[in-house]
PDB file of C-alpha atoms in Angstrom:
ATOM      1  CA  MET A   6     116.450 154.179 145.750  1.00  0.00           C
ATOM      2  CA  SER A   7     117.019 155.330 142.255  1.00  0.00           C
ATOM      3  CA  ASN A   8     115.835 153.367 139.374  1.00  0.00           C
ATOM      4  CA  TYR A   9     118.759 153.430 137.844  1.00  0.00           C
ATOM      5  CA  LEU A  10     120.898 151.885 140.608  1.00  0.00           C
ATOM      6  CA  VAL A  11     118.083 149.117 140.641  1.00  0.00           C
ATOM      7  CA  VAL A  12     118.250 148.292 137.186  1.00  0.00           C
ATOM      8  CA  TYR A  13     122.219 148.470 137.202  1.00  0.00           C
ATOM      9  CA  ILE A  14     122.220 145.998 140.044  1.00  0.00           C
ATOM     10  CA  ARG A  15     119.728 143.735 137.927  1.00  0.00           C
ATOM     11  CA  LEU A  16     122.262 143.912 134.834  1.00  0.00           C
ATOM     12  CA  LEU A  17     125.061 143.307 137.137  1.00  0.00           C
ATOM     13  CA  THR A  18     122.906 140.091 138.430  1.00  0.00           C
ATOM     14  CA  SER A  19     122.350 138.844 134.983  1.00  0.00           C
ATOM     15  CA  ALA A  20     125.442 139.144 133.931  1.00  0.00           C
ATOM     16  CA  GLN A  21     127.132 136.908 136.665  1.00  0.00           C
ATOM     17  CA  LEU A  22     124.064 134.414 136.352  1.00  0.00           C
ATOM     18  CA  GLN A  23     124.755 134.239 132.458  1.00  0.00           C
ATOM     19  CA  GLU A  24     128.868 134.097 132.757  1.00  0.00           C
ATOM     20  CA  SER A  25     128.431 131.432 135.366  1.00  0.00           C
ATOM     21  CA  SER A  26     125.359 129.587 133.813  1.00  0.00           C
ATOM     22  CA  ASP A  27     127.159 126.303 134.398  1.00  0.00           C
ATOM     23  CA  MET A  28     126.817 126.803 138.260  1.00  0.00           C
ATOM     24  CA  TYR A  29     123.382 128.357 138.283  1.00  0.00           C
ATOM     25  CA  LEU A  30     121.369 126.824 135.354  1.00  0.00           C
ATOM     26  CA  PRO A  31     120.608 123.406 137.535  1.00  0.00           C
ATOM     27  CA  PHE A  32     118.393 125.357 139.688  1.00  0.00           C
ATOM     28  CA  VAL A  33     116.314 126.542 136.565  1.00  0.00           C
ATOM     29  CA  GLU A  34     116.634 123.597 134.251  1.00  0.00           C
ATOM     30  CA  GLY A  35     112.982 122.257 133.354  1.00  0.00           C
ATOM     31  CA  LEU A  36     111.844 125.650 133.746  1.00  0.00           C
ATOM     32  CA  TYR A  37     113.653 127.805 131.318  1.00  0.00           C
ATOM     33  CA  GLN A  38     115.366 126.690 127.912  1.00  0.00           C
ATOM     34  CA  ASP A  39     118.500 128.598 129.093  1.00  0.00           C
ATOM     35  CA  MET A  40     120.037 131.616 131.714  1.00  0.00           C
ATOM     36  CA  LYS A  41     119.141 134.100 129.021  1.00  0.00           C
ATOM     37  CA  GLU A  42     115.599 132.970 129.209  1.00  0.00           C
ATOM     38  CA  PHE A  43     115.461 132.752 133.231  1.00  0.00           C
ATOM     39  CA  CYS A  44     117.062 136.385 133.323  1.00  0.00           C
ATOM     40  CA  ASP A  45     114.947 137.819 131.140  1.00  0.00           C
ATOM     41  CA  LYS A  46     111.992 136.753 132.549  1.00  0.00           C
ATOM     42  CA  GLU A  47     112.737 136.634 136.536  1.00  0.00           C
ATOM     43  CA  VAL A  48     115.717 139.062 136.821  1.00  0.00           C
ATOM     44  CA  MET A  49     115.266 141.939 134.570  1.00  0.00           C
ATOM     45  CA  PRO A  50     111.620 143.117 135.012  1.00  0.00           C
ATOM     46  CA  VAL A  51     111.567 145.616 137.487  1.00  0.00           C
ATOM     47  CA  ASP A  52     108.451 144.123 138.794  1.00  0.00           C
ATOM     48  CA  ARG A  53     110.127 140.742 139.795  1.00  0.00           C
ATOM     49  CA  GLU A  54     111.277 139.754 143.117  1.00  0.00           C
ATOM     50  CA  ALA A  55     114.995 138.709 143.611  1.00  0.00           C
ATOM     51  CA  ASP A  56     115.162 135.282 145.338  1.00  0.00           C
ATOM     52  CA  HIS A  57     118.143 133.197 146.501  1.00  0.00           C
ATOM     53  CA  LEU A  58     119.718 132.384 143.442  1.00  0.00           C
ATOM     54  CA  GLN A  59     120.025 136.174 142.324  1.00  0.00           C
ATOM     55  CA  ILE A  60     121.364 137.117 145.663  1.00  0.00           C
ATOM     56  CA  LYS A  61     123.687 134.812 145.523  1.00  0.00           C
ATOM     57  CA  ALA A  62     124.965 135.609 142.005  1.00  0.00           C
ATOM     58  CA  LEU A  63     124.952 139.523 143.075  1.00  0.00           C
ATOM     59  CA  THR A  64     127.218 139.026 146.121  1.00  0.00           C
ATOM     60  CA  GLU A  65     129.716 136.998 143.874  1.00  0.00           C
ATOM     61  CA  CYS A  66     129.752 139.596 141.273  1.00  0.00           C
ATOM     62  CA  ILE A  67     130.544 142.419 143.525  1.00  0.00           C
ATOM     63  CA  ASP A  68     132.279 140.268 146.152  1.00  0.00           C
ATOM     64  CA  PHE A  69     129.837 141.527 149.067  1.00  0.00           C
ATOM     65  CA  PRO A  70     129.214 138.897 151.524  1.00  0.00           C
ATOM     66  CA  LEU A  71     125.902 139.243 153.594  1.00  0.00           C
ATOM     67  CA  LYS A  72     123.411 137.564 156.207  1.00  0.00           C
ATOM     68  CA  LEU A  73     119.775 137.131 155.285  1.00  0.00           C
ATOM     69  CA  VAL A  74     117.627 136.154 157.627  1.00  0.00           C
ATOM     70  CA  TYR A  75     114.361 134.683 156.766  1.00  0.00           C
ATOM     71  CA  VAL A  76     111.490 135.227 158.726  1.00  0.00           C
ATOM     72  CA  ASP A  77     108.112 133.056 157.647  1.00  0.00           C
ATOM     73  CA  ARG A  78     105.267 131.954 159.282  1.00  0.00           C
ATOM     74  CA  SER A  79     107.027 128.371 159.967  1.00  0.00           C
ATOM     75  CA  GLU A  80     107.692 126.482 163.245  1.00  0.00           C
ATOM     76  CA  GLY A  81     110.861 127.515 165.122  1.00  0.00           C
ATOM     77  CA  GLY A  82     112.872 130.734 164.893  1.00  0.00           C
ATOM     78  CA  PRO A  83     114.359 132.765 162.359  1.00  0.00           C
ATOM     79  CA  THR A  84     116.875 130.983 159.984  1.00  0.00           C
ATOM     80  CA  GLU A  85     120.173 132.714 159.211  1.00  0.00           C
ATOM     81  CA  LEU A  86     122.351 132.448 156.334  1.00  0.00           C
ATOM     82  CA  VAL A  87     125.699 133.678 155.628  1.00  0.00           C
ATOM     83  CA  ILE A  88     126.717 134.223 151.553  1.00  0.00           C
ATOM     84  CA  PRO A  89     129.395 133.128 150.792  1.00  0.00           C
ATOM     85  CA  ASP A  90     129.393 130.588 153.473  1.00  0.00           C
ATOM     86  CA  GLY A  91     132.224 130.843 155.788  1.00  0.00           C
ATOM     87  CA  ALA A  92     132.338 134.880 155.048  1.00  0.00           C
ATOM     88  CA  THR A  93     132.219 137.674 157.311  1.00  0.00           C
ATOM     89  CA  PRO A  94     129.345 139.563 156.372  1.00  0.00           C
ATOM     90  CA  THR A  95     129.008 143.505 156.163  1.00  0.00           C
ATOM     91  CA  VAL A  96     125.285 143.609 155.759  1.00  0.00           C
ATOM     92  CA  CYS A  97     122.506 142.050 157.027  1.00  0.00           C
ATOM     93  CA  LEU A  98     119.060 141.589 155.256  1.00  0.00           C
ATOM     94  CA  LEU A  99     115.893 140.340 156.893  1.00  0.00           C
ATOM     95  CA  TYR A 100     113.660 138.725 154.437  1.00  0.00           C
ATOM     96  CA  ARG A 101     109.828 138.192 155.193  1.00  0.00           C
ATOM     97  CA  PRO A 102     108.176 136.495 152.096  1.00  0.00           C
ATOM     98  CA  GLY A 103     107.745 139.044 149.644  1.00  0.00           C
ATOM     99  CA  HIS A 104     109.833 141.993 151.073  1.00  0.00           C
ATOM    100  CA  TYR A 105     114.016 142.590 152.387  1.00  0.00           C
ATOM    101  CA  ASP A 106     114.906 144.960 154.713  1.00  0.00           C
ATOM    102  CA  ILE A 107     118.332 146.250 155.998  1.00  0.00           C
ATOM    103  CA  LEU A 108     118.962 145.105 159.676  1.00  0.00           C
ATOM    104  CA  TYR A 109     121.447 147.346 161.604  1.00  0.00           C
ATOM    105  CA  ASP A 110     123.263 146.446 165.205  1.00  0.00           C
TER     106      ASP A 110
END
């Protein structure tokens, strides 16, 4: 994937988080002074991984529902999550700690 596209996606995510900071700030309160600081340290640097908060903000920004399948070493099977709730996902991503892959039907 082109670095230009990655930076653009990060800009969209940062803009959504800051524009809707009232909704997202409670998740980072106490760790960062404000949403701008969170975005500067966790969203914009290319060496930082996307977490649930960033994925949720991006899907809302571009109105693109997706399904996340979490696989880790905990007991039980994979955990599935559709963002936003109740939507019909267009894409399915497999999340293994530290990495996302696209799942194809």
